[in-house]
Short mmCIF file of C-alpha atoms and ligand atoms in Angstrom, two decimals:
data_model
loop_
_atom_site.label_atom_id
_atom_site.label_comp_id
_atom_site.label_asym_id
_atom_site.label_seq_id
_atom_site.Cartn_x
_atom_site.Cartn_y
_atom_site.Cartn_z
CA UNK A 1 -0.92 0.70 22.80
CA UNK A 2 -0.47 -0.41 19.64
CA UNK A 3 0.27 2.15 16.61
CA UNK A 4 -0.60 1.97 13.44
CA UNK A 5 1.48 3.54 10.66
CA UNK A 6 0.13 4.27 7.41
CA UNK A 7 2.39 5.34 4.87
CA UNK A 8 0.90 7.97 2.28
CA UNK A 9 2.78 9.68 -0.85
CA UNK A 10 1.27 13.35 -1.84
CA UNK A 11 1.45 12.63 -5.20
CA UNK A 12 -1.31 9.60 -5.16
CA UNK A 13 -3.11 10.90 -2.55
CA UNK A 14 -6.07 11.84 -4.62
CA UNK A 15 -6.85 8.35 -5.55
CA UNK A 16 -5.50 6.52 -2.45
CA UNK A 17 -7.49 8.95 -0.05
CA UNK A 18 -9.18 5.94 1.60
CA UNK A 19 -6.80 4.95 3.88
CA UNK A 20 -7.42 8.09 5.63
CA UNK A 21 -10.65 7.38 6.24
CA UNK A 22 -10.06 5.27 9.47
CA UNK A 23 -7.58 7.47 11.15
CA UNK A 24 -9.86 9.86 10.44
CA UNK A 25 -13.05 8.38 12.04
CA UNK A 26 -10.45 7.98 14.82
CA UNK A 27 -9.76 11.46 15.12
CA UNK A 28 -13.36 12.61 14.77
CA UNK A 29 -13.80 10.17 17.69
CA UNK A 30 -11.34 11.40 20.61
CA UNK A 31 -8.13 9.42 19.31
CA UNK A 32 -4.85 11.08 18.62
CA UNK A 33 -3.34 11.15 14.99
CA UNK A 34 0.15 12.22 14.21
CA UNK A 35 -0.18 13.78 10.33
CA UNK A 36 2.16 15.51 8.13
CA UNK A 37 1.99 19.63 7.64
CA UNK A 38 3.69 21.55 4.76
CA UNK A 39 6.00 23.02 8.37
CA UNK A 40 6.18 20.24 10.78
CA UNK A 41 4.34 17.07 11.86
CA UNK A 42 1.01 17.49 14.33
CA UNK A 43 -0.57 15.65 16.72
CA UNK A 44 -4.05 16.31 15.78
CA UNK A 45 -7.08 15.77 18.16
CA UNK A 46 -10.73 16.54 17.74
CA UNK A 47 -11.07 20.28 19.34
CA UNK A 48 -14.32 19.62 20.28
CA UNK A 49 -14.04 17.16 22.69
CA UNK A 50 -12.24 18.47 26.04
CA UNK A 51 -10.76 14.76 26.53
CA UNK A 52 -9.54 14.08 23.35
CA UNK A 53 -7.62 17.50 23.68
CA UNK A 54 -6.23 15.95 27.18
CA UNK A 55 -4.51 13.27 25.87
CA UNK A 56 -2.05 16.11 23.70
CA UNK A 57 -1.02 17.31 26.72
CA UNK A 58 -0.41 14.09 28.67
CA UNK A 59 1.40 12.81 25.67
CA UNK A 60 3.74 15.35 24.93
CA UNK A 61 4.00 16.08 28.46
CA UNK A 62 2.85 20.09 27.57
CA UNK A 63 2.20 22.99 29.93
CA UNK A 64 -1.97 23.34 29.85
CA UNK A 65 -1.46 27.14 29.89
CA UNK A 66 -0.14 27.03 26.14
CA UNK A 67 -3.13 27.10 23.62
CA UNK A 68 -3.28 24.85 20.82
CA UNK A 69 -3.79 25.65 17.23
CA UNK A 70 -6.58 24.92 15.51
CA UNK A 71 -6.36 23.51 12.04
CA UNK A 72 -9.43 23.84 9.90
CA UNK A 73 -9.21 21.86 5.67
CA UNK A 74 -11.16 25.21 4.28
CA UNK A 75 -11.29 29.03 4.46
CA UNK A 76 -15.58 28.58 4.48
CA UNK A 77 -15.72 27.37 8.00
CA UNK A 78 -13.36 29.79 10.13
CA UNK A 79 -16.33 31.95 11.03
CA UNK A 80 -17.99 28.32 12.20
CA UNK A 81 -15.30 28.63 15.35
CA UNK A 82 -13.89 32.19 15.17
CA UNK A 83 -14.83 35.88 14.57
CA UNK A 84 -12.90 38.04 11.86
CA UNK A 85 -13.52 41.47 13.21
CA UNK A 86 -11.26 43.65 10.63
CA UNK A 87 -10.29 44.24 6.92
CA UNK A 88 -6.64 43.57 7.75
CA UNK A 89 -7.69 39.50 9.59
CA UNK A 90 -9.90 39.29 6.03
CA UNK A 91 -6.98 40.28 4.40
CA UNK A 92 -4.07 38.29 5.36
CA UNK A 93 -6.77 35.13 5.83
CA UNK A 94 -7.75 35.67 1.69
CA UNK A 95 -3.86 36.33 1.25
CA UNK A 96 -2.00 33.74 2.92
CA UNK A 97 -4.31 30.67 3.35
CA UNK A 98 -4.22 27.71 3.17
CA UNK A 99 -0.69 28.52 3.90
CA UNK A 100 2.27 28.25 6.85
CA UNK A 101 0.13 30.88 9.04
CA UNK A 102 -1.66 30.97 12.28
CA UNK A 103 -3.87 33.81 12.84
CA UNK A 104 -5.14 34.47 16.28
CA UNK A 105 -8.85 35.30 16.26
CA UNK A 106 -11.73 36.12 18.74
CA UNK A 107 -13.28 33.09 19.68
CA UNK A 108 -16.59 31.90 19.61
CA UNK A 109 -16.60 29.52 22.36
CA UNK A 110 -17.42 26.82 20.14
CA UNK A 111 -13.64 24.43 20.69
CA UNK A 112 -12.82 23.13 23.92
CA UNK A 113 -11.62 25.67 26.79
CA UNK A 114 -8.47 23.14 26.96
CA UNK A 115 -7.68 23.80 23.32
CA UNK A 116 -7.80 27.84 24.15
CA UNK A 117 -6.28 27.28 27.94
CA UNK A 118 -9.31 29.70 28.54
CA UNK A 119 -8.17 32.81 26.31
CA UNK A 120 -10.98 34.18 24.72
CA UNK A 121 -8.91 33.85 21.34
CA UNK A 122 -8.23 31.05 19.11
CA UNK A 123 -5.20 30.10 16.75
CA UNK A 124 -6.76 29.53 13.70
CA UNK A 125 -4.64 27.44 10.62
CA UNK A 126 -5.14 25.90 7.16
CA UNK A 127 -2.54 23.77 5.69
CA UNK A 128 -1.89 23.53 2.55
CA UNK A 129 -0.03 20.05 2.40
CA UNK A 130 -2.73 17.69 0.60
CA UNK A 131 -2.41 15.03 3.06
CA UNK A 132 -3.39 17.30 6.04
CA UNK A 133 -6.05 18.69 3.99
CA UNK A 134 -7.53 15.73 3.08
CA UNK A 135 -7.50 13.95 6.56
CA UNK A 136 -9.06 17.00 7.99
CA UNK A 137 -11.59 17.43 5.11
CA UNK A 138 -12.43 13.19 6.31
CA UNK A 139 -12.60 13.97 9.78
CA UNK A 140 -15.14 16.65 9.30
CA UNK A 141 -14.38 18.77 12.74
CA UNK A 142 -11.56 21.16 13.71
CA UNK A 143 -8.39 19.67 14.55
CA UNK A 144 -6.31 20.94 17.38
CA UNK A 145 -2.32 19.98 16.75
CA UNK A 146 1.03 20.83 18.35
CA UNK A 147 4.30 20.02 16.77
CA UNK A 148 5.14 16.41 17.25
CA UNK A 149 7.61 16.49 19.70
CA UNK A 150 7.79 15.87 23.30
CA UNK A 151 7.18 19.38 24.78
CA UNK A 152 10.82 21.66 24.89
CA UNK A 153 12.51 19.27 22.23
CA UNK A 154 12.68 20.37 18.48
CA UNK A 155 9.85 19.81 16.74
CA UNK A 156 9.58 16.54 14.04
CA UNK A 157 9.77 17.28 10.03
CA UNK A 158 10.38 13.44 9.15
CA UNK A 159 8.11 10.56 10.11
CA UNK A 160 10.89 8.42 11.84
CA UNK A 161 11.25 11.12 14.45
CA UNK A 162 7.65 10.59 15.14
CA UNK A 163 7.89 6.99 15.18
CA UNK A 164 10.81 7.42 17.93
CA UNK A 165 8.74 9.88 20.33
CA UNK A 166 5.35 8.43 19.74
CA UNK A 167 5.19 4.55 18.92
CA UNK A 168 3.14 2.91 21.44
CA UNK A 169 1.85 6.41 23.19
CA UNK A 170 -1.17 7.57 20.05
CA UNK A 171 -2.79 4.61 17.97
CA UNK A 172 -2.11 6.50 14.10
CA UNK A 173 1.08 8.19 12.98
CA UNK A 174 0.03 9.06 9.19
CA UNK A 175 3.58 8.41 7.28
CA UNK A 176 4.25 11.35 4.35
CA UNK A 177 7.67 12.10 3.97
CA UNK A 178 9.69 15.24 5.27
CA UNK A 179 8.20 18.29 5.57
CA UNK A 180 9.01 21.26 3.16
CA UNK A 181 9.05 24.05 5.01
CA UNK A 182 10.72 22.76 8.34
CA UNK A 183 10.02 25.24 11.20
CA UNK A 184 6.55 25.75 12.55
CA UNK A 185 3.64 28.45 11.23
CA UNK A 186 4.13 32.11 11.61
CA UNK A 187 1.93 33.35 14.55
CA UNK A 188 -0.14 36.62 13.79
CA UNK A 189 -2.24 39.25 15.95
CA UNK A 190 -4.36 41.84 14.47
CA UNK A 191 -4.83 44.67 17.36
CA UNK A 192 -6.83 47.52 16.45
CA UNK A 193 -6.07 51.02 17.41
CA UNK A 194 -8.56 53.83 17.27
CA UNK A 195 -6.05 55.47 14.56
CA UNK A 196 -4.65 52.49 13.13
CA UNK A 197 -3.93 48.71 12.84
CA UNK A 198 -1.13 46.80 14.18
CA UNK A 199 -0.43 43.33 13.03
CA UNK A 200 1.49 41.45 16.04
CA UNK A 201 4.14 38.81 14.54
CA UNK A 202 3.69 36.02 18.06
CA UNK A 203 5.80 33.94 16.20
CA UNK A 204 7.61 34.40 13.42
CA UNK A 205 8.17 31.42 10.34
CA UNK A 206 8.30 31.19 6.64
CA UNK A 207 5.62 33.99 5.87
CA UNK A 208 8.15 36.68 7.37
CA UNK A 209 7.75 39.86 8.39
CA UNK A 210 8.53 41.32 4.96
CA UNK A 211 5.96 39.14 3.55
CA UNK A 212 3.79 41.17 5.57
CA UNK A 213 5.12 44.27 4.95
CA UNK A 214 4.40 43.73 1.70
CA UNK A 215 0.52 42.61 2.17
CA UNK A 216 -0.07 45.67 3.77
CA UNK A 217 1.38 47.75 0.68
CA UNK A 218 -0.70 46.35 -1.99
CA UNK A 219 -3.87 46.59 0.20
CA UNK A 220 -5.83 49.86 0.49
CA UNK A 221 -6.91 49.53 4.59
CA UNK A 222 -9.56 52.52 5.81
CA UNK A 223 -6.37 53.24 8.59
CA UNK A 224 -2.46 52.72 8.40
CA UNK A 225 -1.27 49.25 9.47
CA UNK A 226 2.56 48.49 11.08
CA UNK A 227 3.72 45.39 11.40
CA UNK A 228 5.56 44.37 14.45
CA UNK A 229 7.73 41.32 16.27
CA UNK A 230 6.25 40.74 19.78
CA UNK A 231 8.24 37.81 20.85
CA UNK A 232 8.12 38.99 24.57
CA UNK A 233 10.01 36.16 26.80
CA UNK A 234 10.59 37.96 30.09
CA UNK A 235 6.36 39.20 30.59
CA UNK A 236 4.61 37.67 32.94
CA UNK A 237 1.43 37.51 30.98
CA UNK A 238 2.52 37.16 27.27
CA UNK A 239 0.16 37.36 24.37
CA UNK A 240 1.33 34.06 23.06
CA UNK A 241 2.00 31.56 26.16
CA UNK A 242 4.32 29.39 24.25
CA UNK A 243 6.85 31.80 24.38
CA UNK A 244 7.90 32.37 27.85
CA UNK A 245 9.14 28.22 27.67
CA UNK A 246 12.64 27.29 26.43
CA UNK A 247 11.97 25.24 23.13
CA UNK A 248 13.10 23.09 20.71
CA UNK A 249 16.46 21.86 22.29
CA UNK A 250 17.79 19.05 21.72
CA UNK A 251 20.21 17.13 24.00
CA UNK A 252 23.47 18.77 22.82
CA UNK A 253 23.61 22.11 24.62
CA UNK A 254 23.11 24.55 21.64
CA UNK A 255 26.15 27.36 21.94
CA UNK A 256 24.53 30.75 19.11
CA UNK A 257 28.07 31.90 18.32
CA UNK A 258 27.80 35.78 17.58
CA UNK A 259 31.06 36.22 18.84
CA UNK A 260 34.65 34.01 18.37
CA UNK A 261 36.69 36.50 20.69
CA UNK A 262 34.04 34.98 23.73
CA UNK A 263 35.42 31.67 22.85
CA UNK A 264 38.56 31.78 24.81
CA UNK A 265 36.14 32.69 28.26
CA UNK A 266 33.87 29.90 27.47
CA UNK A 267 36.28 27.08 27.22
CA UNK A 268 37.78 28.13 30.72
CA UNK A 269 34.64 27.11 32.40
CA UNK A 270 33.15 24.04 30.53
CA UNK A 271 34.67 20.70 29.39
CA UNK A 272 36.03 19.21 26.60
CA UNK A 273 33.01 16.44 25.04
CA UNK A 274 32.34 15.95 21.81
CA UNK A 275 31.91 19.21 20.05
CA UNK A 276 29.28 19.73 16.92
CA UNK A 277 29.56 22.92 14.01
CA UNK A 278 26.60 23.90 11.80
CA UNK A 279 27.21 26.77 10.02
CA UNK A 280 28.01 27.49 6.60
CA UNK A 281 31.60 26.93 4.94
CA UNK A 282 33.64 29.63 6.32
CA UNK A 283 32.46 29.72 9.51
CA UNK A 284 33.26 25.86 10.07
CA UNK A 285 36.86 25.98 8.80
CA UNK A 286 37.62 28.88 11.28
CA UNK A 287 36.04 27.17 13.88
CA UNK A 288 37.36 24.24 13.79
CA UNK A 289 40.32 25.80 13.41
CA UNK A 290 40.64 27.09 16.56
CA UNK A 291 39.14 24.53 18.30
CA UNK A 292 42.05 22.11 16.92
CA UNK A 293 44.44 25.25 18.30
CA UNK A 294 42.46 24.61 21.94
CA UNK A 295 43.12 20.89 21.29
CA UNK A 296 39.84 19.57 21.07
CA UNK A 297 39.83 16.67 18.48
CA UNK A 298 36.48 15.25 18.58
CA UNK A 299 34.68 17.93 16.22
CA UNK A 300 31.52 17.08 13.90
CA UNK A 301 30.25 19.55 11.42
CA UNK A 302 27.15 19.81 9.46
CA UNK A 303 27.77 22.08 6.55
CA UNK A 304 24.42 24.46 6.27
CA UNK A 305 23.75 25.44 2.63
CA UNK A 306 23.96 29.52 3.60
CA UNK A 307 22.46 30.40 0.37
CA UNK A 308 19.42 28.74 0.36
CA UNK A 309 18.06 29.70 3.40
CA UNK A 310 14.84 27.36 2.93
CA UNK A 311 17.40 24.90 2.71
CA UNK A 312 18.36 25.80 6.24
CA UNK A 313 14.81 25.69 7.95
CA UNK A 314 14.29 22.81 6.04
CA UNK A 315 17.15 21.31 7.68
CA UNK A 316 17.75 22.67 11.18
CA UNK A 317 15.10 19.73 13.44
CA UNK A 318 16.45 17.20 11.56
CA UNK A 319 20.65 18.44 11.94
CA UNK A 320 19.77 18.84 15.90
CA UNK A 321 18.19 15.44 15.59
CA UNK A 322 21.22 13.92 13.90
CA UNK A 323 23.66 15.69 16.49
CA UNK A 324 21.50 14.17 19.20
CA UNK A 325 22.19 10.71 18.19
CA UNK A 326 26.08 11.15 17.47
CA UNK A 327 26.41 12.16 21.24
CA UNK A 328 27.24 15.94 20.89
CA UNK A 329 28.22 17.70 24.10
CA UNK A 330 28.37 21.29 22.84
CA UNK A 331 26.71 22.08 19.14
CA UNK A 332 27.91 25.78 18.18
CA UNK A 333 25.29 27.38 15.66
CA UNK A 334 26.35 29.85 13.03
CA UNK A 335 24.26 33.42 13.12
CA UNK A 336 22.50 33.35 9.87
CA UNK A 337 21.39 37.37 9.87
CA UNK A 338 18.66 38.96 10.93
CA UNK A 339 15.96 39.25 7.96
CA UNK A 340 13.34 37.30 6.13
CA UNK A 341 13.31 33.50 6.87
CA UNK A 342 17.09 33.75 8.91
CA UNK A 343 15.35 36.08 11.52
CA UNK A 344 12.84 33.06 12.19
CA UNK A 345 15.70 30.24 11.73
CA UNK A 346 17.28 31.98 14.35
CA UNK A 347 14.65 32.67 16.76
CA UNK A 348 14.85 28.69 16.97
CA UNK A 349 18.05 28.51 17.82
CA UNK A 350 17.89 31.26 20.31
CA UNK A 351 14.99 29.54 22.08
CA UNK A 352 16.89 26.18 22.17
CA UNK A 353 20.33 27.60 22.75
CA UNK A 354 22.20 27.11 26.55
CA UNK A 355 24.78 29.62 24.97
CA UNK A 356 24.66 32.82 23.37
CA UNK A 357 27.90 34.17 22.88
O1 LIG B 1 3.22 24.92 12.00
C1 LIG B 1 2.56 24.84 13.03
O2 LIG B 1 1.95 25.81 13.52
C2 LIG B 1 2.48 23.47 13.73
C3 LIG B 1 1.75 22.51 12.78
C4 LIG B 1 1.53 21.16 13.40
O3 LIG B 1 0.56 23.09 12.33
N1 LIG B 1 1.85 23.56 15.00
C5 LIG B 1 2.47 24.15 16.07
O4 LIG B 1 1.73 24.14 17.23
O5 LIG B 1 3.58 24.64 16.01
P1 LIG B 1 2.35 24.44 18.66
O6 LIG B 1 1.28 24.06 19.61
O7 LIG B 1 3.66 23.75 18.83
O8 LIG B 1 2.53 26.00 18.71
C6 LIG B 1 1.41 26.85 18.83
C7 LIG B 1 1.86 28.27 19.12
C8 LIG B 1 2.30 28.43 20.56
O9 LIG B 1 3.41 29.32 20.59
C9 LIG B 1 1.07 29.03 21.22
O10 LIG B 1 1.39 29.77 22.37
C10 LIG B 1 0.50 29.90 20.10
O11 LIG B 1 0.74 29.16 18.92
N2 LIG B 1 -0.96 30.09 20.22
C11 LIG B 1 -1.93 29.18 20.01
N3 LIG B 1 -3.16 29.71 20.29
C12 LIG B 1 -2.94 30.98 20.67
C13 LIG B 1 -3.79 32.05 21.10
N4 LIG B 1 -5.10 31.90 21.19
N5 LIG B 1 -3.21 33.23 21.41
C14 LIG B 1 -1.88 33.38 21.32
N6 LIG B 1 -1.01 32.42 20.94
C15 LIG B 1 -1.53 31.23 20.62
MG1 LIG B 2 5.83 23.16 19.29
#
């Protein structure tokens, strides 16, 4: 198959909006389109048409139980696809969107049962990147879109990671830059409770949970609302299917170092290739310190700017991209802390990591 690849800047998008019309008229039509978000790159497919919805799965080689999200250009047609049964959905939909959020919503039957993997919910996202908005305004019909990756490998910010996975395989990869944010939309739940509301964080991203915390403050609700993680990995059955399957690894086998003194166990046991270090500036000199001690000489190390953790999300696909290609064996990750956007940095790593020491 032959793909086209049309390049598109945000700032002239406005004016040059035509040539997004035929990708499009594609999309509204059954093909495939790989488009820029503000969080990662899709591969958007018309969720209307049980087919068209196929073809994401064959391509990225996905497990059918794991729902797609469904991205929408405006606010005004949610309740076209989806019911908002609560104050606290209303809420964080007037609040956050168009924004880096999913919020899971009663269906009404309305998208393909493939997009859904027959739940009786349905993801529900607005970007807010312009040239998502305005190929999903042209296409005129809701647009289901995983990351685009091939499934369990990290998920593409930059259009030449597209390119490599998907040239030849969909017939439009829309070209606009890097993404900003980096790491893929925070996943909500509303549950309500006869005395109160719970808002379920499926997966968490760049709105955080403090974000959210601090929604619910400046919001008068008729009952009190808690906000809670409910990454569960080991259930059988887990709210969100996507995460019971390991994700976002690259090649390298990722090694989460919590711990240095585990160091001296781990080396016993696996070999000596080429070892990578992303962490921030202390953490790398130590490191590699005692790695030269071990007399391992092959090191690579990615500085991460610690202090500007957007910096880091931005960052993390593309560094696990880069160690990829220079042939890393062993890629040891720096713990960036547990709150705001590091909590959902790290839940990357964690899904992606071989290792946790
Ligand atoms: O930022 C993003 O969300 C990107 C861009 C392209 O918009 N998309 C993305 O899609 O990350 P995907 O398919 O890679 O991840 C969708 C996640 C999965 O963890 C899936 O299990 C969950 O959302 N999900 C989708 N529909 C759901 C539903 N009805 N109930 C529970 N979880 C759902
Ligand atoms: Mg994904």
């Amino acid at each position: 198959m032959k793909t086209k690849i049309i390049r598109v800047s945000p700032e002239s998008i406005e004016t040059d909006y035509e040539v997004l019309i035929e990708p499009a008229t594609a999309l509204r039509n059954g093909e495939l389109v790989a488009f820029p978000t503000e969080t990662v790159y899709g591969i958007g497919a018309n969720s209307l048409l049980d087919n068209s919805v196929r073809k994401i799965f064959e391509v990225k080689g996905r497990p059918q139980d794991n729902p797609l999200i469904v991205h929408l250009h405006s606010k005004d047609v949610i309740r076209k696809y989806a019911i908002i049964s609560n104050e606290v959905e209303e809420g964080i939909i007037s609040k956050f969107m168009p924004g880096p959020i999913t919020v899971v919503l009663k269906s009404c039957g309305v998208v393909s049962s493939v997009v859904t993997a027959g739940l009786d919910t349905v993801g529900i996202r607005i970007p807010y990147n312009i040239i998502a908005q305005k190929l999903l305004e042209l296409a005129c019909v809701p647009v289901s879109a995983p990351s685009a990756n091939l499934s369990g490998k990290p998920s593409a910010t930059d259009p030449v990671s597209v390119i490599e996975e998907f040239r030849g395989k969909i017939p439009y990869i829309i070209d606009g830059g890097r993404t900003h944010i980096g790491i893929e939309s925070t996943v909500v739940l509303v549950k309500e409770e006869s005395d109160r509301f719970k808002i379920l964080i499926l997966r968490p991203g760049f709105i955080t949970k403090e974000d959210l915390e601090g929604f619910v403050s400046e919001n008068k609700f008729s009952k009190p609302v808690f906000v809670e993680y409910s990454e569960n990995f080991s259930s059988e059955r887990p709210i969100s299917p996507g995460q019971k399957y390991k994700h976002y690894s690259p090649k390298s086998k990722v090694v989460l170092l919590n711990d240095k003194s585990k160091l001296d166990e781990f080396f016993k046991v696996v070999g000596n290739g080429r070892i990578g270090i992303l962490g921030k500036f202390d953490f790398i000199n130590d490191l590699e310190l005692y790695l030269i001690n071990l007399g391992f000489k092959d090191i690579l190390k990615v500085e991460w700017c610690g202090n500007d953790l957007l910096e880091c999300a931005r960052n993390l696909f593309l560094y696990y991209r880069f160690f990829d290609r220079e042939g890393v064996e062993f890629l040891f990750v720096e713990n960036l802390g547990n709150s705001g956007i590091a909590y959902s940095i790290m839940n990357r790593v964690k899904k992606s990591a071989s290792y946790v020491l």
